[in-house]
mmCIF file of C-alpha atoms and ligand atoms in Angstrom:
data_model
loop_
_atom_site.group_PDB
_atom_site.id
_atom_site.type_symbol
_atom_site.label_atom_id
_atom_site.label_comp_id
_atom_site.label_asym_id
_atom_site.label_seq_id
_atom_site.Cartn_x
_atom_site.Cartn_y
_atom_site.Cartn_z
ATOM 1 C CA MET A 17 -0.128 0.110 -0.104
ATOM 2 C CA SER A 18 1.220 3.409 -0.596
ATOM 3 C CA LEU A 19 2.236 6.262 1.630
ATOM 4 C CA GLU A 20 -0.836 8.158 0.144
ATOM 5 C CA GLU A 21 -3.315 5.306 0.516
ATOM 6 C CA ILE A 22 -2.246 5.305 4.288
ATOM 7 C CA LYS A 23 -2.718 9.338 4.748
ATOM 8 C CA SER A 24 -5.679 8.670 3.127
ATOM 9 C CA ARG A 25 -6.884 6.238 5.358
ATOM 10 C CA ILE A 26 -5.962 7.945 8.321
ATOM 11 C CA GLN A 27 -7.812 11.311 7.386
ATOM 12 C CA THR A 28 -11.202 9.352 6.894
ATOM 13 C CA ALA A 29 -10.754 7.338 10.300
ATOM 14 C CA GLU A 30 -9.835 10.985 11.735
ATOM 15 C CA ASN A 31 -13.032 12.444 9.814
ATOM 16 C CA SER A 32 -15.359 9.535 11.276
ATOM 17 C CA ALA A 33 -14.439 9.647 14.907
ATOM 18 C CA GLY A 34 -14.837 13.633 14.799
ATOM 19 C CA ARG A 35 -11.077 13.812 15.349
ATOM 20 C CA THR A 36 -9.381 17.408 14.137
ATOM 21 C CA PRO A 37 -7.617 16.629 10.815
ATOM 22 C CA ASP A 38 -3.855 16.021 11.518
ATOM 23 C CA ALA A 39 -4.668 15.520 15.220
ATOM 24 C CA VAL A 40 -2.847 12.097 14.367
ATOM 25 C CA GLN A 41 0.954 12.043 13.516
ATOM 26 C CA LEU A 42 1.778 8.744 10.963
ATOM 27 C CA ILE A 43 4.912 7.263 12.482
ATOM 28 C CA ALA A 44 6.675 5.591 9.436
ATOM 29 C CA VAL A 45 8.156 2.008 10.708
ATOM 30 C CA SER A 46 11.478 1.717 9.124
ATOM 31 C CA LYS A 47 12.961 -0.981 10.908
ATOM 32 C CA VAL A 48 14.707 -3.747 8.956
ATOM 33 C CA GLN A 49 13.641 -2.451 5.692
ATOM 34 C CA PRO A 50 16.232 -2.049 2.684
ATOM 35 C CA ASN A 51 17.451 1.949 2.476
ATOM 36 C CA ALA A 52 15.996 2.810 -1.074
ATOM 37 C CA ARG A 53 12.691 1.776 0.046
ATOM 38 C CA VAL A 54 12.845 4.574 3.166
ATOM 39 C CA GLU A 55 14.567 6.747 0.871
ATOM 40 C CA ALA A 56 11.235 6.441 -1.540
ATOM 41 C CA VAL A 57 9.194 7.308 1.429
ATOM 42 C CA LEU A 58 11.317 10.676 1.942
ATOM 43 C CA ASN A 59 11.204 11.362 -1.216
ATOM 44 C CA GLU A 60 8.048 11.329 -0.988
ATOM 45 C CA GLY A 61 8.304 13.891 1.467
ATOM 46 C CA HIS A 62 7.531 11.821 4.630
ATOM 47 C CA ARG A 63 9.693 12.802 7.739
ATOM 48 C CA CYS A 64 8.419 11.227 10.628
ATOM 49 C CA PHE A 65 10.094 7.538 10.912
ATOM 50 C CA GLY A 66 10.267 4.787 13.719
ATOM 51 C CA GLU A 67 12.715 2.485 15.071
ATOM 52 C CA ASN A 68 13.015 -0.517 16.796
ATOM 53 C CA ARG A 69 16.771 -1.104 17.699
ATOM 54 C CA VAL A 70 19.042 2.341 18.753
ATOM 55 C CA GLN A 71 22.124 0.275 16.604
ATOM 56 C CA GLU A 72 20.037 0.063 13.853
ATOM 57 C CA ALA A 73 18.946 3.578 13.456
ATOM 58 C CA LEU A 74 22.638 5.251 14.452
ATOM 59 C CA GLY A 75 23.522 2.894 10.624
ATOM 60 C CA LYS A 76 21.053 4.646 8.694
ATOM 61 C CA TRP A 77 20.003 7.920 10.211
ATOM 62 C CA PRO A 78 22.806 10.000 10.492
ATOM 63 C CA ASP A 79 23.880 9.601 6.873
ATOM 64 C CA PHE A 80 19.660 10.340 6.101
ATOM 65 C CA ALA A 81 19.992 13.743 7.990
ATOM 66 C CA GLN A 82 22.423 14.911 5.877
ATOM 67 C CA ARG A 83 20.286 14.678 3.017
ATOM 68 C CA PHE A 84 17.043 15.068 4.043
ATOM 69 C CA SER A 85 16.176 17.753 6.692
ATOM 70 C CA GLY A 86 12.991 18.118 9.383
ATOM 71 C CA LEU A 87 13.439 14.670 10.283
ATOM 72 C CA ASP A 88 11.187 13.500 13.359
ATOM 73 C CA LEU A 89 13.047 9.978 14.699
ATOM 74 C CA HIS A 90 10.729 8.308 16.922
ATOM 75 C CA LEU A 91 12.131 4.964 18.643
ATOM 76 C CA ILE A 92 9.665 2.314 19.581
ATOM 77 C CA GLY A 93 11.520 -0.598 20.782
ATOM 78 C CA PRO A 94 13.209 -1.223 24.108
ATOM 79 C CA LEU A 95 15.972 0.675 25.390
ATOM 80 C CA GLN A 96 18.648 -0.730 27.677
ATOM 81 C CA THR A 97 20.262 2.165 29.716
ATOM 82 C CA ASN A 98 23.588 1.735 28.484
ATOM 83 C CA LYS A 99 22.237 3.178 25.044
ATOM 84 C CA ALA A 100 20.135 5.951 26.523
ATOM 85 C CA ARG A 101 22.276 8.697 25.628
ATOM 86 C CA GLN A 102 22.960 7.700 21.801
ATOM 87 C CA ALA A 103 19.380 7.413 22.143
ATOM 88 C CA MET A 104 18.388 11.023 23.535
ATOM 89 C CA GLU A 105 20.737 12.152 20.483
ATOM 90 C CA LEU A 106 19.670 10.798 17.432
ATOM 91 C CA PHE A 107 15.549 10.303 18.653
ATOM 92 C CA GLN A 108 12.891 13.457 18.808
ATOM 93 C CA SER A 109 10.688 10.747 20.794
ATOM 94 C CA ILE A 110 11.123 8.028 22.849
ATOM 95 C CA HIS A 111 8.103 5.692 22.935
ATOM 96 C CA THR A 112 9.485 2.994 25.382
ATOM 97 C CA LEU A 113 9.880 4.200 28.779
ATOM 98 C CA ASP A 114 9.103 1.076 31.039
ATOM 99 C CA ARG A 115 10.847 1.194 34.038
ATOM 100 C CA PRO A 116 12.344 3.158 37.113
ATOM 101 C CA LYS A 117 15.978 2.713 36.539
ATOM 102 C CA LEU A 118 15.585 3.694 32.660
ATOM 103 C CA ALA A 119 13.490 6.874 34.007
ATOM 104 C CA LYS A 120 16.589 8.156 36.721
ATOM 105 C CA THR A 121 19.065 7.461 33.617
ATOM 106 C CA LEU A 122 16.767 9.384 31.380
ATOM 107 C CA ALA A 123 16.672 12.292 33.896
ATOM 108 C CA ARG A 124 20.401 12.162 34.781
ATOM 109 C CA LEU A 125 21.428 12.411 30.949
ATOM 110 C CA ALA A 126 18.924 15.105 30.392
ATOM 111 C CA GLN A 127 20.409 17.310 32.849
ATOM 112 C CA GLU A 128 23.928 16.667 31.427
ATOM 113 C CA LEU A 129 22.872 16.960 27.853
ATOM 114 C CA GLY A 130 20.601 20.208 28.512
ATOM 115 C CA GLN A 131 17.829 18.573 26.214
ATOM 116 C CA CYS A 132 15.154 15.347 26.596
ATOM 117 C CA PRO A 133 13.155 13.909 23.590
ATOM 118 C CA ASP A 134 9.508 13.500 24.110
ATOM 119 C CA LEU A 135 8.455 10.885 26.369
ATOM 120 C CA PHE A 136 5.720 8.022 26.376
ATOM 121 C CA ILE A 137 5.417 5.532 28.879
ATOM 122 C CA GLN A 138 4.827 2.395 27.445
ATOM 123 C CA VAL A 139 1.838 0.272 29.693
ATOM 124 C CA ASN A 140 1.896 -3.410 29.323
ATOM 125 C CA THR A 141 -1.945 -3.212 29.255
ATOM 126 C CA GLY A 142 -2.673 -6.958 28.853
ATOM 127 C CA ALA A 143 -0.192 -7.752 31.676
ATOM 128 C CA GLU A 144 2.116 -9.988 29.514
ATOM 129 C CA PRO A 145 5.096 -11.775 30.768
ATOM 130 C CA GLN A 146 7.200 -11.774 28.241
ATOM 131 C CA LYS A 147 5.977 -7.855 26.903
ATOM 132 C CA ALA A 148 7.858 -4.760 28.178
ATOM 133 C CA GLY A 149 6.068 -2.067 29.972
ATOM 134 C CA ILE A 150 4.621 -0.672 33.458
ATOM 135 C CA LEU A 151 1.469 -2.721 34.510
ATOM 136 C CA PRO A 152 -1.767 -0.734 34.498
ATOM 137 C CA ALA A 153 -1.936 -0.898 38.163
ATOM 138 C CA ASP A 154 1.242 0.396 38.627
ATOM 139 C CA THR A 155 0.853 3.072 35.971
ATOM 140 C CA ASP A 156 -0.085 6.016 37.660
ATOM 141 C CA ASP A 157 2.224 5.916 40.203
ATOM 142 C CA PHE A 158 5.141 5.562 37.874
ATOM 143 C CA ILE A 159 4.013 8.902 36.272
ATOM 144 C CA SER A 160 4.229 10.766 39.116
ATOM 145 C CA GLU A 161 7.411 9.428 39.448
ATOM 146 C CA CYS A 162 8.524 10.412 36.406
ATOM 147 C CA ARG A 163 7.232 13.665 36.790
ATOM 148 C CA ALA A 164 9.048 14.325 39.945
ATOM 149 C CA LEU A 165 12.312 14.071 37.441
ATOM 150 C CA ASP A 166 11.193 16.706 35.899
ATOM 151 C CA LEU A 167 10.822 14.414 32.285
ATOM 152 C CA PRO A 168 8.673 15.729 29.646
ATOM 153 C CA LEU A 169 6.055 13.023 29.147
ATOM 154 C CA LYS A 170 4.031 13.157 26.399
ATOM 155 C CA GLY A 171 1.783 10.429 26.812
ATOM 156 C CA LEU A 172 1.043 6.985 26.778
ATOM 157 C CA MET A 173 2.059 3.829 24.407
ATOM 158 C CA CYS A 174 0.903 0.101 24.066
ATOM 159 C CA ILE A 175 1.092 -2.643 22.160
ATOM 160 C CA PRO A 176 -2.396 -4.772 22.093
ATOM 161 C CA PRO A 177 -1.881 -8.756 23.062
ATOM 162 C CA VAL A 178 -2.192 -10.422 19.651
ATOM 163 C CA ALA A 179 -4.804 -12.831 20.090
ATOM 164 C CA GLU A 180 -7.268 -9.967 22.135
ATOM 165 C CA ASP A 181 -9.658 -7.143 20.961
ATOM 166 C CA ALA A 182 -7.058 -4.313 20.770
ATOM 167 C CA ALA A 183 -9.909 -1.727 20.744
ATOM 168 C CA GLU A 184 -10.187 -2.724 25.024
ATOM 169 C CA HIS A 185 -6.671 -1.783 25.321
ATOM 170 C CA PHE A 186 -6.598 1.555 23.462
ATOM 171 C CA THR A 187 -9.864 2.120 25.285
ATOM 172 C CA LEU A 188 -7.566 1.351 28.805
ATOM 173 C CA LEU A 189 -4.445 3.081 27.609
ATOM 174 C CA ALA A 190 -6.876 6.702 26.623
ATOM 175 C CA GLU A 191 -8.239 6.265 30.148
ATOM 176 C CA MET A 192 -5.029 6.305 32.031
ATOM 177 C CA ALA A 193 -3.823 9.003 29.927
ATOM 178 C CA ALA A 194 -6.834 11.444 30.685
ATOM 179 C CA ARG A 195 -6.991 10.792 33.879
ATOM 180 C CA ASN A 196 -3.042 11.781 34.130
ATOM 181 C CA GLY A 197 -3.610 14.952 31.969
ATOM 182 C CA LEU A 198 -1.366 13.411 29.563
ATOM 183 C CA SER A 199 -2.441 14.330 25.637
ATOM 184 C CA GLY A 200 -0.437 11.565 23.447
ATOM 185 C CA LEU A 201 -1.472 8.389 22.416
ATOM 186 C CA SER A 202 1.042 6.344 20.713
ATOM 187 C CA MET A 203 -1.107 3.504 19.459
ATOM 188 C CA GLY A 204 -2.126 1.745 16.514
ATOM 189 C CA MET A 205 -0.281 -0.470 14.060
ATOM 190 C CA SER A 206 -0.603 -1.954 10.237
ATOM 191 C CA GLY A 207 -3.354 -3.901 11.695
ATOM 192 C CA ASP A 208 -5.396 -1.443 13.677
ATOM 193 C CA PHE A 209 -4.391 1.961 13.108
ATOM 194 C CA GLU A 210 -7.869 2.775 12.395
ATOM 195 C CA THR A 211 -9.272 1.599 15.614
ATOM 196 C CA ALA A 212 -6.440 3.134 17.490
ATOM 197 C CA ILE A 213 -7.525 6.437 15.437
ATOM 198 C CA ALA A 214 -11.234 5.822 16.563
ATOM 199 C CA HIS A 215 -10.347 5.492 20.713
ATOM 200 C CA GLY A 216 -8.052 8.569 20.621
ATOM 201 C CA ALA A 217 -4.521 7.618 19.124
ATOM 202 C CA THR A 218 -2.074 10.911 18.387
ATOM 203 C CA HIS A 219 0.753 8.665 17.352
ATOM 204 C CA VAL A 220 0.016 5.963 15.045
ATOM 205 C CA ARG A 221 2.931 3.672 14.133
ATOM 206 C CA VAL A 222 2.632 1.934 10.921
ATOM 207 C CA GLY A 223 5.546 -0.423 9.308
ATOM 208 C CA SER A 224 4.765 -3.171 6.566
ATOM 209 C CA ALA A 225 1.433 -1.591 5.652
ATOM 210 C CA ILE A 226 4.090 0.991 3.758
ATOM 211 C CA PHE A 227 7.001 -0.763 3.289
ATOM 212 C CA GLY A 228 5.642 -4.181 2.589
ATOM 213 C CA ALA A 229 6.350 -7.307 4.614
ATOM 214 C CA ARG A 230 9.659 -7.036 6.819
ATOM 215 C CA ALA A 231 12.499 -9.508 5.404
ATOM 216 C CA TYR A 232 13.739 -11.947 7.841
ATOM 217 C CA GLY A 233 10.551 -11.972 10.063
ATOM 218 C CA GLN A 234 12.208 -9.561 12.049
ATOM 219 C CA GLU A 235 9.568 -8.411 14.761
ATOM 220 C CA GLY A 236 11.505 -7.092 17.166
HETATM 221 C C1 PLP B 320 7.501 -3.208 14.119
HETATM 222 C C2 PLP B 320 6.486 -2.230 14.919
HETATM 223 C C3 PLP B 320 5.229 -1.337 14.599
HETATM 224 C C4 PLP B 320 4.850 -1.791 13.146
HETATM 225 O O1 PLP B 320 4.299 -2.617 12.688
HETATM 226 P P1 PLP B 320 3.309 -3.171 11.249
HETATM 227 O O2 PLP B 320 2.336 -4.442 11.817
HETATM 228 O O3 PLP B 320 4.180 -3.601 10.541
HETATM 229 O O4 PLP B 320 3.017 -1.944 11.308
HETATM 230 C C5 PLP B 320 4.631 -0.716 15.644
HETATM 231 N N1 PLP B 320 4.810 -0.788 16.679
HETATM 232 C C6 PLP B 320 6.064 -1.564 17.688
HETATM 233 C C7 PLP B 320 6.437 -1.330 18.953
HETATM 234 C C8 PLP B 320 6.694 -1.964 16.518
HETATM 235 O O5 PLP B 320 7.823 -2.937 16.928
#
């Protein structure tokens, strides 16, 4: 599917949900995609991209940044504390703040660097043992903890369990954000971004629907 088609589906979903036009930011998830495909999307004028590995992102985006201005890069995969500094220097947003230790590291580095990307807290809405994220019951406290550290919280992010109705998870995430006064909702991927928009998503993370299937079956 082309970038234009995805954008027009986003517009239609915004309209039917009564959202304002451009309420939703499209993050084109370029992980594992060949550079030529990413470059084609850059040449169409798109500037907002998502990556799930810091190392992989460092291998391509500094080069692209020399040729394309106004990049808006989002880290959507797990962040190890020893890569936090590099991530903060490369990305404009980090969607995977998922534990107190990482919050403390980001706060310390923010002081040192004098800047910090926009942060989303990843919530494990399905309480899946294999998945990263703060448990729903702990989210309010973790938000307070991050605010006490002066971290620039933008919103919440979730990846619903594959076998469940995503809408319930989007609703839960939207409720948690609203009661904590957070405006950002990073939710919705290729298969469910329209549902996510209907439930208030402000950032949708769409990979395979734009770029085609990823090679090697690497899902992050
Ligand atoms: C890979 C990935 C996406 C994009 O998934 P698609 O199904 O290809 O749209 C979105 N969010 C996260 C966290 C991912 O790792």
